[in-house]
Amino acid sequence: MIPDPVQTPLWLDLAAVTTSALGGSLVAVRAKFDVTGVVALGILTGLGGGLLRDILLNQLPVAIKNPWYIVAAVLASAVVAVLAHQMTKLVWLLLIFDAAALGLYGVTGANKALANGISPVPAILVGLIAGLGGGIICDLMTTKPPAIFQRGHLYATAAFLGLVLYVIAIKLGAPANETAVVAALIIFGLRIAARSRDWKAPQPVDVPHEIRKRLDSD
């Protein structure tokens, strides 16, 4: 069994909940939701990744067992609701919260899967679903196509690369807690760098057509 930072330390999972809730409630403010809608979307986004993670692992969601998860989501959403005017001026906050949540939830999801005996490849998938789940719920609730299905700056790719490095490091015997923090920072950094440097995933390619075109040009 691998030490599980989702359980110890608790702050890592609560950080994921808080950043996700802040991002979701900020999206709700920008979509002109009322106070109830802002808090509700913040809670759904904040807890969504963890709920999906625990359901995939066939466990009672930790947010149901520990009241601090709901408290963290509510408090984060309430902060945005009462500081809405000031926070909407800081557009970059949404990117920061989104990138932080992607890294934190992705790493805690993969780690919890490994700690419960899941093999590396499915553990990476659990981490991806946990990291992306809150954002997908937020997009669906605001009637937007989920970001993961649109061509844009590296999102799922950033999470995937970070989680692969994380799982490899854990399997090589790296300390779990320190590696989790480093991996979350890598995912965060890749996401921010992709936006600032305009890194995008390539479009699908028709390989036979490209080969024929090159042969004809020769």
Short mmCIF file of C-alpha atoms in Angstrom, two decimals:
data_model
loop_
_atom_site.label_atom_id
_atom_site.label_comp_id
_atom_site.label_asym_id
_atom_site.label_seq_id
_atom_site.Cartn_x
_atom_site.Cartn_y
_atom_site.Cartn_z
CA MET A 1 0.00 0.00 0.00
CA ILE A 2 1.19 3.53 -0.88
CA PRO A 3 0.70 6.35 1.66
CA ASP A 4 -2.46 8.18 0.64
CA PRO A 5 -2.24 12.00 0.80
CA VAL A 6 -5.99 12.15 0.23
CA GLN A 7 -6.26 10.93 3.84
CA THR A 8 -2.98 12.31 5.28
CA PRO A 9 -2.49 15.18 4.95
CA LEU A 10 -6.09 16.31 4.65
CA TRP A 11 -5.04 19.77 3.44
CA LEU A 12 -4.13 18.46 -0.01
CA ASP A 13 -7.65 17.26 -0.78
CA LEU A 14 -9.22 20.34 0.83
CA ALA A 15 -6.98 22.54 -1.33
CA ALA A 16 -8.39 20.80 -4.41
CA VAL A 17 -11.95 21.34 -3.19
CA THR A 18 -11.31 25.00 -2.38
CA THR A 19 -9.62 25.93 -5.66
CA SER A 20 -12.28 24.08 -7.67
CA ALA A 21 -15.09 25.80 -5.76
CA LEU A 22 -13.48 29.21 -6.22
CA GLY A 23 -13.19 28.64 -9.95
CA GLY A 24 -16.73 27.32 -10.33
CA SER A 25 -18.33 30.12 -8.36
CA LEU A 26 -16.32 32.70 -10.31
CA VAL A 27 -17.67 31.22 -13.55
CA ALA A 28 -21.17 31.52 -12.08
CA VAL A 29 -20.59 35.20 -11.26
CA ARG A 30 -19.39 35.88 -14.81
CA ALA A 31 -22.51 34.07 -16.10
CA LYS A 32 -24.63 36.45 -13.95
CA PHE A 33 -26.06 33.78 -11.63
CA ASP A 34 -27.74 34.95 -8.43
CA VAL A 35 -26.16 34.29 -5.02
CA THR A 36 -27.80 30.88 -4.71
CA GLY A 37 -26.56 29.89 -8.15
CA VAL A 38 -23.03 31.10 -7.40
CA VAL A 39 -22.80 29.05 -4.21
CA ALA A 40 -24.49 26.01 -5.77
CA LEU A 41 -22.19 25.93 -8.79
CA GLY A 42 -19.19 26.44 -6.54
CA ILE A 43 -20.18 23.45 -4.41
CA LEU A 44 -20.87 21.24 -7.42
CA THR A 45 -17.57 22.15 -9.03
CA GLY A 46 -15.64 21.91 -5.78
CA LEU A 47 -16.91 18.47 -4.83
CA GLY A 48 -17.49 17.04 -8.31
CA GLY A 49 -14.01 15.71 -8.98
CA GLY A 50 -13.79 13.98 -5.60
CA LEU A 51 -17.25 12.47 -5.94
CA LEU A 52 -16.41 11.00 -9.34
CA ARG A 53 -13.08 9.71 -8.03
CA ASP A 54 -14.63 7.93 -5.05
CA ILE A 55 -17.50 6.48 -7.09
CA LEU A 56 -15.00 5.02 -9.58
CA LEU A 57 -13.12 3.46 -6.65
CA ASN A 58 -16.41 2.05 -5.28
CA GLN A 59 -16.10 4.00 -2.04
CA LEU A 60 -18.44 6.18 0.00
CA PRO A 61 -17.49 9.71 -1.15
CA VAL A 62 -15.15 11.29 1.37
CA ALA A 63 -17.21 14.50 1.20
CA ILE A 64 -20.08 12.56 2.78
CA LYS A 65 -17.88 11.16 5.57
CA ASN A 66 -16.00 14.35 6.43
CA PRO A 67 -17.97 17.62 6.82
CA TRP A 68 -14.86 19.76 6.18
CA TYR A 69 -15.15 19.12 2.44
CA ILE A 70 -18.59 20.68 2.23
CA VAL A 71 -17.54 23.48 4.59
CA ALA A 72 -14.54 24.28 2.38
CA ALA A 73 -16.69 24.36 -0.77
CA VAL A 74 -19.37 26.54 0.84
CA LEU A 75 -16.88 29.02 2.33
CA ALA A 76 -14.96 29.36 -0.94
CA SER A 77 -18.17 29.93 -2.90
CA ALA A 78 -19.45 32.41 -0.32
CA VAL A 79 -16.24 34.44 -0.57
CA VAL A 80 -16.75 34.83 -4.30
CA ALA A 81 -20.46 35.62 -3.84
CA VAL A 82 -19.75 38.52 -1.47
CA LEU A 83 -16.70 39.80 -3.38
CA ALA A 84 -18.18 39.27 -6.83
CA HIS A 85 -17.55 42.74 -8.23
CA GLN A 86 -13.90 42.80 -7.20
CA MET A 87 -13.15 39.23 -8.31
CA THR A 88 -14.69 39.56 -11.77
CA LYS A 89 -12.13 42.27 -12.51
CA LEU A 90 -9.35 39.74 -11.99
CA VAL A 91 -9.92 37.54 -15.06
CA TRP A 92 -6.61 35.75 -14.55
CA LEU A 93 -7.93 34.32 -11.26
CA LEU A 94 -10.15 31.90 -13.19
CA LEU A 95 -7.12 30.45 -14.98
CA ILE A 96 -5.18 30.20 -11.71
CA PHE A 97 -8.00 28.41 -9.89
CA ASP A 98 -8.66 26.10 -12.83
CA ALA A 99 -5.00 25.13 -13.22
CA ALA A 100 -4.55 24.60 -9.48
CA ALA A 101 -7.66 22.43 -9.24
CA LEU A 102 -6.58 20.40 -12.27
CA GLY A 103 -3.25 19.59 -10.67
CA LEU A 104 -4.48 18.99 -7.13
CA TYR A 105 -7.49 16.86 -8.00
CA GLY A 106 -5.57 14.95 -10.66
CA VAL A 107 -2.77 14.00 -8.29
CA THR A 108 -5.02 13.12 -5.34
CA GLY A 109 -7.20 11.04 -7.65
CA ALA A 110 -4.29 9.04 -9.07
CA ASN A 111 -2.76 8.62 -5.63
CA LYS A 112 -5.95 7.35 -4.05
CA ALA A 113 -6.33 4.86 -6.90
CA LEU A 114 -2.77 3.59 -6.38
CA ALA A 115 -3.30 3.41 -2.61
CA ASN A 116 -6.33 1.17 -3.20
CA GLY A 117 -4.41 -1.30 -5.33
CA ILE A 118 -5.33 0.03 -8.78
CA SER A 119 -2.64 -0.55 -11.41
CA PRO A 120 -0.79 2.48 -12.88
CA VAL A 121 -2.68 2.98 -16.16
CA PRO A 122 -6.20 2.90 -14.63
CA ALA A 123 -4.86 5.08 -11.78
CA ILE A 124 -3.87 7.72 -14.33
CA LEU A 125 -7.39 7.52 -15.81
CA VAL A 126 -8.95 8.00 -12.35
CA GLY A 127 -6.68 11.02 -11.82
CA LEU A 128 -7.72 12.49 -15.16
CA ILE A 129 -11.42 12.05 -14.43
CA ALA A 130 -10.99 13.55 -10.95
CA GLY A 131 -9.01 16.51 -12.31
CA LEU A 132 -11.34 17.21 -15.21
CA GLY A 133 -14.64 16.27 -13.56
CA GLY A 134 -15.31 19.54 -11.73
CA GLY A 135 -14.62 21.61 -14.83
CA ILE A 136 -16.90 19.44 -16.98
CA ILE A 137 -19.72 19.79 -14.44
CA CYS A 138 -19.19 23.54 -14.37
CA ASP A 139 -19.28 23.80 -18.17
CA LEU A 140 -22.42 21.68 -18.42
CA MET A 141 -24.20 23.73 -15.74
CA THR A 142 -23.43 26.93 -17.66
CA THR A 143 -24.48 25.35 -21.00
CA LYS A 144 -20.99 25.45 -22.50
CA PRO A 145 -19.30 22.61 -24.38
CA PRO A 146 -16.79 21.05 -21.95
CA ALA A 147 -13.30 22.48 -22.46
CA ILE A 148 -11.85 18.99 -22.78
CA PHE A 149 -13.78 18.48 -26.03
CA GLN A 150 -12.68 21.73 -27.64
CA ARG A 151 -9.40 22.56 -29.30
CA GLY A 152 -7.57 24.96 -27.07
CA HIS A 153 -4.58 25.39 -24.86
CA LEU A 154 -3.28 22.20 -23.25
CA TYR A 155 -5.77 21.04 -20.61
CA ALA A 156 -6.25 17.28 -20.43
CA THR A 157 -2.81 16.87 -22.00
CA ALA A 158 -1.17 18.86 -19.22
CA ALA A 159 -2.90 16.71 -16.61
CA PHE A 160 -1.99 13.50 -18.41
CA LEU A 161 1.72 14.35 -18.68
CA GLY A 162 1.92 15.37 -15.02
CA LEU A 163 0.10 12.24 -13.86
CA VAL A 164 2.31 9.93 -15.91
CA LEU A 165 5.39 11.47 -14.31
CA TYR A 166 3.76 11.20 -10.90
CA VAL A 167 2.84 7.53 -11.21
CA ILE A 168 6.29 6.64 -12.55
CA ALA A 169 7.95 8.48 -9.65
CA ILE A 170 5.74 6.73 -7.09
CA LYS A 171 6.47 3.32 -8.60
CA LEU A 172 10.20 4.10 -8.41
CA GLY A 173 9.83 4.69 -4.68
CA ALA A 174 9.66 8.49 -4.46
CA PRO A 175 8.11 9.87 -1.25
CA ALA A 176 4.35 10.16 -1.78
CA ASN A 177 3.58 13.53 -0.19
CA GLU A 178 6.48 15.46 -1.72
CA THR A 179 5.94 13.84 -5.12
CA ALA A 180 2.24 14.73 -5.03
CA VAL A 181 3.05 18.41 -4.46
CA VAL A 182 5.69 18.45 -7.21
CA ALA A 183 3.38 16.71 -9.69
CA ALA A 184 0.53 19.13 -8.94
CA LEU A 185 2.93 22.03 -9.55
CA ILE A 186 4.05 20.49 -12.85
CA ILE A 187 0.45 20.21 -14.06
CA PHE A 188 -0.25 23.75 -12.86
CA GLY A 189 2.86 25.06 -14.62
CA LEU A 190 2.07 23.28 -17.89
CA ARG A 191 -1.46 24.66 -17.91
CA ILE A 192 -0.32 28.23 -17.24
CA ALA A 193 2.54 27.99 -19.75
CA ALA A 194 0.17 26.63 -22.41
CA ARG A 195 -2.04 29.69 -22.05
CA SER A 196 0.80 32.21 -21.93
CA ARG A 197 2.80 30.63 -24.78
CA ASP A 198 -0.19 29.55 -26.89
CA TRP A 199 0.60 25.83 -26.78
CA LYS A 200 -2.17 23.79 -28.37
CA ALA A 201 -2.71 20.14 -29.13
CA PRO A 202 -2.44 19.28 -32.86
CA GLN A 203 -5.50 18.81 -35.02
CA PRO A 204 -6.40 15.34 -36.36
CA VAL A 205 -4.42 14.46 -39.48
CA ASP A 206 -5.49 12.46 -42.54
CA VAL A 207 -2.26 10.48 -42.90
CA PRO A 208 -3.04 8.77 -46.26
CA HIS A 209 -4.02 12.12 -47.78
CA GLU A 210 -0.85 13.78 -46.49
CA ILE A 211 1.28 10.95 -47.90
CA ARG A 212 -0.41 11.18 -51.30
CA LYS A 213 0.03 14.96 -51.33
CA ARG A 214 3.73 14.66 -50.57
CA LEU A 215 4.22 11.98 -53.21
CA ASP A 216 2.41 14.11 -55.81
CA SER A 217 4.50 17.15 -54.93
CA ASP A 218 7.69 15.10 -55.40
#
